[in-house]
Coordinates of C-alpha atoms in Angstrom, one line a residue:
X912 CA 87.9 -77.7 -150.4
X913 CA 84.0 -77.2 -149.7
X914 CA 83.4 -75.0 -147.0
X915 CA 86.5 -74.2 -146.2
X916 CA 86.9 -72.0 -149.5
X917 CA 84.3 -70.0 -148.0
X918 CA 86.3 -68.9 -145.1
X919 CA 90.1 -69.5 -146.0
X920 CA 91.7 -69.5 -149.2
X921 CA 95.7 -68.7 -149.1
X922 CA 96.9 -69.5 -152.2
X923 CA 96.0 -69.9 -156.1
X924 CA 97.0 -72.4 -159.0
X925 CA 98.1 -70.5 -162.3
X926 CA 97.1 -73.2 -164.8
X927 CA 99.9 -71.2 -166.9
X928 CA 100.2 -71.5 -170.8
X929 CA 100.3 -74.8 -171.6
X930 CA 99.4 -78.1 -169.8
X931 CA 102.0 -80.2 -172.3
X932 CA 105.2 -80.9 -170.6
X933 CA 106.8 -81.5 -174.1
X934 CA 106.3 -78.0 -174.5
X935 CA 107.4 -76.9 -170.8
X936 CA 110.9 -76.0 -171.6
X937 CA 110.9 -74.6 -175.0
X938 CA 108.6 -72.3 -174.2
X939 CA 110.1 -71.4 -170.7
X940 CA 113.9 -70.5 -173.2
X941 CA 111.6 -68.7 -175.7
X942 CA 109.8 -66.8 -172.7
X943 CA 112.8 -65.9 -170.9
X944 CA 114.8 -64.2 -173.8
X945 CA 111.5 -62.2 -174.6
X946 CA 112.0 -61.3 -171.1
X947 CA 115.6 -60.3 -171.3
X948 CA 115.4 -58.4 -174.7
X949 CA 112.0 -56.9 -173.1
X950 CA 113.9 -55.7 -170.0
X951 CA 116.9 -54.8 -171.9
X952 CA 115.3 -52.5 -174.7
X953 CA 112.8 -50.6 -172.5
X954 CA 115.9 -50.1 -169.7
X955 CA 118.3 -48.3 -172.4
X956 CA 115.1 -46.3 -173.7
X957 CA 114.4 -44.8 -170.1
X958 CA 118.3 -44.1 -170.0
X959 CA 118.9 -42.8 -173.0
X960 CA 116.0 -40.4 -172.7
X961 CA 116.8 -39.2 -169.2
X962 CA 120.3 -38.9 -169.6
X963 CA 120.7 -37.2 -173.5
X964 CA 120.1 -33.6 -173.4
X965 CA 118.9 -34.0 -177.3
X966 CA 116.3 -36.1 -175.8
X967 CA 114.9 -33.8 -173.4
X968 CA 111.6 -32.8 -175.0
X969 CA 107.9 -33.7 -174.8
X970 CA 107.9 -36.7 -177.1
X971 CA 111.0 -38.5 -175.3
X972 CA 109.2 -37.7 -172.1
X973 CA 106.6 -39.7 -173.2
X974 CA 108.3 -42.4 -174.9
X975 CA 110.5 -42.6 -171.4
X976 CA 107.1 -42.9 -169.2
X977 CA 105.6 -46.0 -172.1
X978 CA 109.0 -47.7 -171.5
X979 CA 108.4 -47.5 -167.9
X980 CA 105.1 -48.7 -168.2
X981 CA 106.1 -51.1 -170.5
X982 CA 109.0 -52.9 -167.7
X983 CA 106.8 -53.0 -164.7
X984 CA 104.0 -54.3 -166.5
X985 CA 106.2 -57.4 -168.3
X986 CA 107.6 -57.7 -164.4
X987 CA 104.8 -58.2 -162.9
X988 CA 103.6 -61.2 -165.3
X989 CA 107.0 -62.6 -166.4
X990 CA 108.5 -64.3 -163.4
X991 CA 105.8 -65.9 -162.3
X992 CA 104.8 -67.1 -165.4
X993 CA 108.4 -68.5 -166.1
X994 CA 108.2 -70.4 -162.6
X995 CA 105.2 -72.1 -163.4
X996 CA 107.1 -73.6 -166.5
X997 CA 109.4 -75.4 -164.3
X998 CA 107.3 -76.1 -160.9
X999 CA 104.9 -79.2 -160.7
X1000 CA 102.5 -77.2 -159.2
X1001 CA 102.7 -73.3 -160.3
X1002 CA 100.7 -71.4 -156.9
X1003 CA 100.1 -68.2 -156.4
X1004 CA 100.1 -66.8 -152.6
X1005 CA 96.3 -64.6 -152.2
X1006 CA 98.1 -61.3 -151.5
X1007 CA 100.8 -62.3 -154.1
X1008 CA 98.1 -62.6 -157.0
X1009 CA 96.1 -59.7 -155.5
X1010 CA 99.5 -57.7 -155.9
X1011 CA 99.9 -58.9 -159.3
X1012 CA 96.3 -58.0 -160.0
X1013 CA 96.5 -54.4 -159.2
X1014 CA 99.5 -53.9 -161.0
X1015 CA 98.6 -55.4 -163.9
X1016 CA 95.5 -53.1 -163.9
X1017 CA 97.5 -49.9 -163.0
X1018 CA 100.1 -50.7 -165.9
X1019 CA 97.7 -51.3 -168.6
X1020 CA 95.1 -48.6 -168.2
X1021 CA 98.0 -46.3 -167.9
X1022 CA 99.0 -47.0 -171.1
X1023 CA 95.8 -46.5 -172.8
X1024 CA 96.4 -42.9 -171.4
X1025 CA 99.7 -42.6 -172.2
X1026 CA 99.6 -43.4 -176.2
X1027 CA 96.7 -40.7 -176.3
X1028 CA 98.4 -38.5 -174.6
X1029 CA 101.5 -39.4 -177.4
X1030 CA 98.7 -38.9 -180.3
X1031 CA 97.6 -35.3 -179.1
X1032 CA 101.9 -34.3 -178.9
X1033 CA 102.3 -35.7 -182.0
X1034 CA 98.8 -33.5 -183.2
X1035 CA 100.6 -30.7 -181.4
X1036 CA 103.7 -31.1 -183.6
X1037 CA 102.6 -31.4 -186.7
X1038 CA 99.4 -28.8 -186.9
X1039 CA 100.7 -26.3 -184.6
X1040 CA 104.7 -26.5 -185.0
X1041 CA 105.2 -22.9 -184.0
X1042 CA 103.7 -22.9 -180.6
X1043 CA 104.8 -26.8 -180.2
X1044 CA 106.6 -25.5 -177.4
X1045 CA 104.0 -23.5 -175.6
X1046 CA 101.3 -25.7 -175.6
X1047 CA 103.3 -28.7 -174.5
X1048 CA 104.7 -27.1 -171.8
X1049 CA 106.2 -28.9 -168.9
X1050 CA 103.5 -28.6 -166.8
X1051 CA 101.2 -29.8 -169.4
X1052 CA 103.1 -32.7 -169.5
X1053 CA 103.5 -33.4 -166.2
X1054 CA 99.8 -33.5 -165.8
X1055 CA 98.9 -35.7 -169.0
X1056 CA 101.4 -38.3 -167.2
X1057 CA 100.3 -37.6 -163.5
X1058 CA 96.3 -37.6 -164.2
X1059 CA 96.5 -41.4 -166.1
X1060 CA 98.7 -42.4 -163.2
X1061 CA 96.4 -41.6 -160.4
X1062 CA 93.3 -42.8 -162.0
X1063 CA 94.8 -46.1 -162.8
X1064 CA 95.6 -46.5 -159.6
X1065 CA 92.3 -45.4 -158.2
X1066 CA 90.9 -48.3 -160.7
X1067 CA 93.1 -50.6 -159.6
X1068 CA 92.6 -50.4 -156.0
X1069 CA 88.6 -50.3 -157.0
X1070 CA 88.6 -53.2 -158.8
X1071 CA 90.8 -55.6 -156.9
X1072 CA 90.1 -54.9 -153.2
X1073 CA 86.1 -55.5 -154.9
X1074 CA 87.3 -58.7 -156.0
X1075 CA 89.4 -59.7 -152.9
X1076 CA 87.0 -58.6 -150.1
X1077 CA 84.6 -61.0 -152.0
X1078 CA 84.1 -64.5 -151.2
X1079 CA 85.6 -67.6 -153.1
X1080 CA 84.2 -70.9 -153.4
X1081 CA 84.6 -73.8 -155.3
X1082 CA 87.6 -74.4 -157.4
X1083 CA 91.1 -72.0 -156.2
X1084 CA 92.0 -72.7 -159.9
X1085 CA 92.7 -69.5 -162.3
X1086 CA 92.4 -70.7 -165.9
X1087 CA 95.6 -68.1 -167.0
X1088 CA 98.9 -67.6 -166.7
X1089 CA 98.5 -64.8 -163.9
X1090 CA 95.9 -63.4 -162.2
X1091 CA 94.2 -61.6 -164.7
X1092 CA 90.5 -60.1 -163.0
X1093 CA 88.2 -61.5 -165.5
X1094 CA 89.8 -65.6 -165.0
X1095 CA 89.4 -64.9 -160.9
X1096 CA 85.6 -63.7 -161.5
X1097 CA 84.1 -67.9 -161.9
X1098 CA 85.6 -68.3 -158.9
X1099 CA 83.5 -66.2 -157.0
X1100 CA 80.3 -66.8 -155.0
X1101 CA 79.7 -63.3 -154.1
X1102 CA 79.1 -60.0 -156.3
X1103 CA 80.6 -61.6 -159.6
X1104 CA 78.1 -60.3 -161.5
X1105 CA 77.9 -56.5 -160.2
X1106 CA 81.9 -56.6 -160.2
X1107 CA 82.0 -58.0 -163.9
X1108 CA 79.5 -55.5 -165.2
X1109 CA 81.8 -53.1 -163.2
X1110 CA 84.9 -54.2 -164.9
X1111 CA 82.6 -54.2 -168.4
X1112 CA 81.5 -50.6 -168.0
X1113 CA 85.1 -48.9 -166.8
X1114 CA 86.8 -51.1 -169.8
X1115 CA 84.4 -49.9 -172.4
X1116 CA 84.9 -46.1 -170.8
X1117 CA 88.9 -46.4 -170.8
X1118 CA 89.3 -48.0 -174.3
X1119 CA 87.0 -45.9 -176.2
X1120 CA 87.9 -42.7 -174.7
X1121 CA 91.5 -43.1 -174.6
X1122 CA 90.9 -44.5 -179.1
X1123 CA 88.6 -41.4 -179.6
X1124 CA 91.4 -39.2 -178.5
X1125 CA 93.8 -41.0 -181.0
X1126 CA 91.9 -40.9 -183.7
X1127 CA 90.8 -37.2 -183.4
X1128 CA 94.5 -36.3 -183.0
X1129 CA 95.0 -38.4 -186.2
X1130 CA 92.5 -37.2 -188.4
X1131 CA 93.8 -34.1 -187.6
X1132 CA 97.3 -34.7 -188.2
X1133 CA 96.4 -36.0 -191.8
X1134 CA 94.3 -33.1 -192.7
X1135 CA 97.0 -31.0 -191.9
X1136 CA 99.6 -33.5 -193.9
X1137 CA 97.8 -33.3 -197.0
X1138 CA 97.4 -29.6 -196.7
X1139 CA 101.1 -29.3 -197.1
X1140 CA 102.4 -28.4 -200.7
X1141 CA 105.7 -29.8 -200.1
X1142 CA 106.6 -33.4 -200.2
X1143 CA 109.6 -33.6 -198.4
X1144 CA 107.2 -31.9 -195.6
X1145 CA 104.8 -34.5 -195.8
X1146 CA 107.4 -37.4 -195.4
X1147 CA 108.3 -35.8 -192.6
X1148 CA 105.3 -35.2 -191.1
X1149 CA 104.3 -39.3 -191.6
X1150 CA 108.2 -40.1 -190.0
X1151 CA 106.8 -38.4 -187.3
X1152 CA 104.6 -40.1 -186.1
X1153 CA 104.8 -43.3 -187.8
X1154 CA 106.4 -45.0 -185.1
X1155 CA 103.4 -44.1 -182.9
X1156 CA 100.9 -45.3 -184.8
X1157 CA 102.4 -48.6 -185.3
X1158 CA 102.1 -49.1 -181.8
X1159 CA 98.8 -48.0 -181.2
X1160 CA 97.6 -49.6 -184.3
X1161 CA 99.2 -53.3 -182.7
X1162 CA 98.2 -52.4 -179.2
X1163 CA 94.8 -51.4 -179.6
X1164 CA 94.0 -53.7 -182.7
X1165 CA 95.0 -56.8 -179.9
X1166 CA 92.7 -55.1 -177.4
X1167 CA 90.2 -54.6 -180.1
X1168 CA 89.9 -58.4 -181.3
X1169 CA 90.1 -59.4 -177.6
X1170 CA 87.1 -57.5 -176.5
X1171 CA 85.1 -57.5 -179.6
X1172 CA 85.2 -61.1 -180.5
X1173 CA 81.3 -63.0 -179.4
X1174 CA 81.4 -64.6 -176.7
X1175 CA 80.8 -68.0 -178.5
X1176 CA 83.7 -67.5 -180.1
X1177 CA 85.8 -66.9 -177.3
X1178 CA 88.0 -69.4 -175.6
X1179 CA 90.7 -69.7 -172.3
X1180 CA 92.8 -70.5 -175.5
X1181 CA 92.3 -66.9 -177.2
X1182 CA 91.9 -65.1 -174.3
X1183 CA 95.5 -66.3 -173.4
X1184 CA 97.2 -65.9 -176.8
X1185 CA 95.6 -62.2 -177.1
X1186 CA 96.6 -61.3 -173.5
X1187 CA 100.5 -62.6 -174.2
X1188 CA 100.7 -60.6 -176.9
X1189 CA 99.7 -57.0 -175.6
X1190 CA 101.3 -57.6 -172.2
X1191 CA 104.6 -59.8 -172.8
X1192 CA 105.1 -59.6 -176.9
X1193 CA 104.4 -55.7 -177.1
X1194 CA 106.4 -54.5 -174.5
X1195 CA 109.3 -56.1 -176.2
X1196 CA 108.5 -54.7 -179.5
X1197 CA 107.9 -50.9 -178.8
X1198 CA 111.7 -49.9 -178.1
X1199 CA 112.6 -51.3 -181.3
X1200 CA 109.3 -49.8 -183.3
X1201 CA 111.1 -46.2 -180.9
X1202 CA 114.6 -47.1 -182.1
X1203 CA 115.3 -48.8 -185.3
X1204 CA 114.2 -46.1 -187.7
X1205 CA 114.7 -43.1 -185.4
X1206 CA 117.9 -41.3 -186.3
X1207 CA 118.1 -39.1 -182.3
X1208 CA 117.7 -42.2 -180.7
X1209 CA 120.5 -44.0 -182.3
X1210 CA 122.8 -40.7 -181.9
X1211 CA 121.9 -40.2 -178.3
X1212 CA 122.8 -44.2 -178.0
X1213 CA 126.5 -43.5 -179.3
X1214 CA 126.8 -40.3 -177.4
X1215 CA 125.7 -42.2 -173.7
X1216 CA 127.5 -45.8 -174.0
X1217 CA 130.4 -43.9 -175.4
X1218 CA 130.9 -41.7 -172.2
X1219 CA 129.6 -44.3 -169.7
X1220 CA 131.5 -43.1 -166.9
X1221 CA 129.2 -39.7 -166.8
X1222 CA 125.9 -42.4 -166.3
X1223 CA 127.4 -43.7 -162.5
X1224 CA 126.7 -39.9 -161.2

């Protein structure tokens, strides 16, 4: 494409998961019903928190906003990555993958934010349950939901107008299934380096602050716990917030081995498997970590589906 790359460049190729066409359609079934059940389960967790008035507190409010997060990120990757299991040729327009770039970015620092912001009301809970109520007031909330939001966004439109009003050269291919900022930095001829140590520093910011919140609100949480003469108070305690701390404990652990792993260890192999799993696999799992062993949800499920008519207004 020579100089022209320098000037013009209108579309991408996704090189997708797999280059085996043996593999193409398998993987495209398997993908797609991840997709459904992903689309499905986060869905009925934003209804059934929004529209069951046992469900209206802090904790749901949050759980609501993580589904949320959850469904646009999985839409944002998903179709396109199914198309390029059926297409010769999987491209990506430039806007289209600058789109999906920014999104991508918004969606998964906002739920770094977000599961913090879930450790500190669970902290909130458990060490001070008598003013659980004051503290996490609705303004509170509003803002622990509003502030992640806006400085995501403010990231994302940093980081992917930085990459986008750079110039490309050389090869238009992206070595991923979508267009994931650190496979689109090789393929730049201007500023790669200032924009990945950009990307480097902001990543290193958003993870560890986001984890030192967590576990402060967790250490806290388990002094209290074992404080706690009674058993039965304990268990309860651990019930509640068990189902958060699987998903921070599978979320961050991916992130974790994704970021910490050398560099010589580090493959387009790995970098693909770890990002499938916290942005297509995870989003699947949380409504059921949310669901299967939490007794309100499954009430408020029977109350809503068996009174559908009231959800149309």
């Amino acid at each position: 494409m020579g100089h022209q790359n320098l000037t013009v460049l209108t579309e991408f190729i996704l090189v997708g998961v797999t280059r085996r066409p043996e593999l193409q359609l398998p993987l495209f079934a398997a993908f797609l019903v991840i997709y459904l059940i992903t689309v499905v389960g986060n869905m009925g967790l934003i209804v059934l928190t929004k529209a069951d008035s046992h469900l209206q507190t802090p904790m749901y409010f949050f759980i609501r906003h993580l589904a949320f997060i959850d469904l646009g990120n999985s839409t944002v990757i998903y179709p396109k990555m199914l198309a390029g299991f059926v297409v010769d040729q999987n491209t990506i327009s430039y806007y289209a993958c600058a789109t999906q770039m920014a999104f991508y970015i918004l969606f998964i620092i906002s739920e770094l934010f977000i599961l913090s912001a879930m450790a500190y009301d669970r902290y909130a809970a458990i060490c001070n349950p008598l003013l659980y109520n004051v503290i996490m007031s609705q303004k509170l909330c509003y803002a622990l939901v509003g502030i992640p939001y806006l400085y995501s966004t403010f990231l994302s439109l940093m980081v992917t107008s930085k990459i986008f009003l750079s110039t490309f050269c050389g090869s238009n291919i992206i070595s991923h299934f979508y267009c994931d900022n650190t496979a689109l930095i090789p393929l730049l001829c201007s500023n790669a380096r200032e924009i990945e140590l950009l990307i480097i520093i902001f990543s290193a910011l958003n993870l560890i602050s986001s984890l030192l919140v967590v576990l402060l609100s967790y250490m806290l949480i388990l002094t209290a716990i074992f404080r706690m003469n009674s058993a039965e108070g304990r268990k309860k305690a651990f019930s509640t917030c068990g189902s958060h701390l699987t998903v921070v404990v599978v979320f961050y652990g991916t992130l974790l081995f994704m970021y910490l792993q050398p560099k010589s260890a580090r493959s387009s192999d790995t970098d693909k498997m770890a990002s499938m799993f916290y942005t297509l696999v995870i989003p699947m799992l949380n409504p059921f970590i949310y669901s299967l062993r939490n007794k309100e949800v499954k009430h408020a499920f029977n109350r809503v589906f068996r009174r559908p008519c009231k959800l149309l207004f």
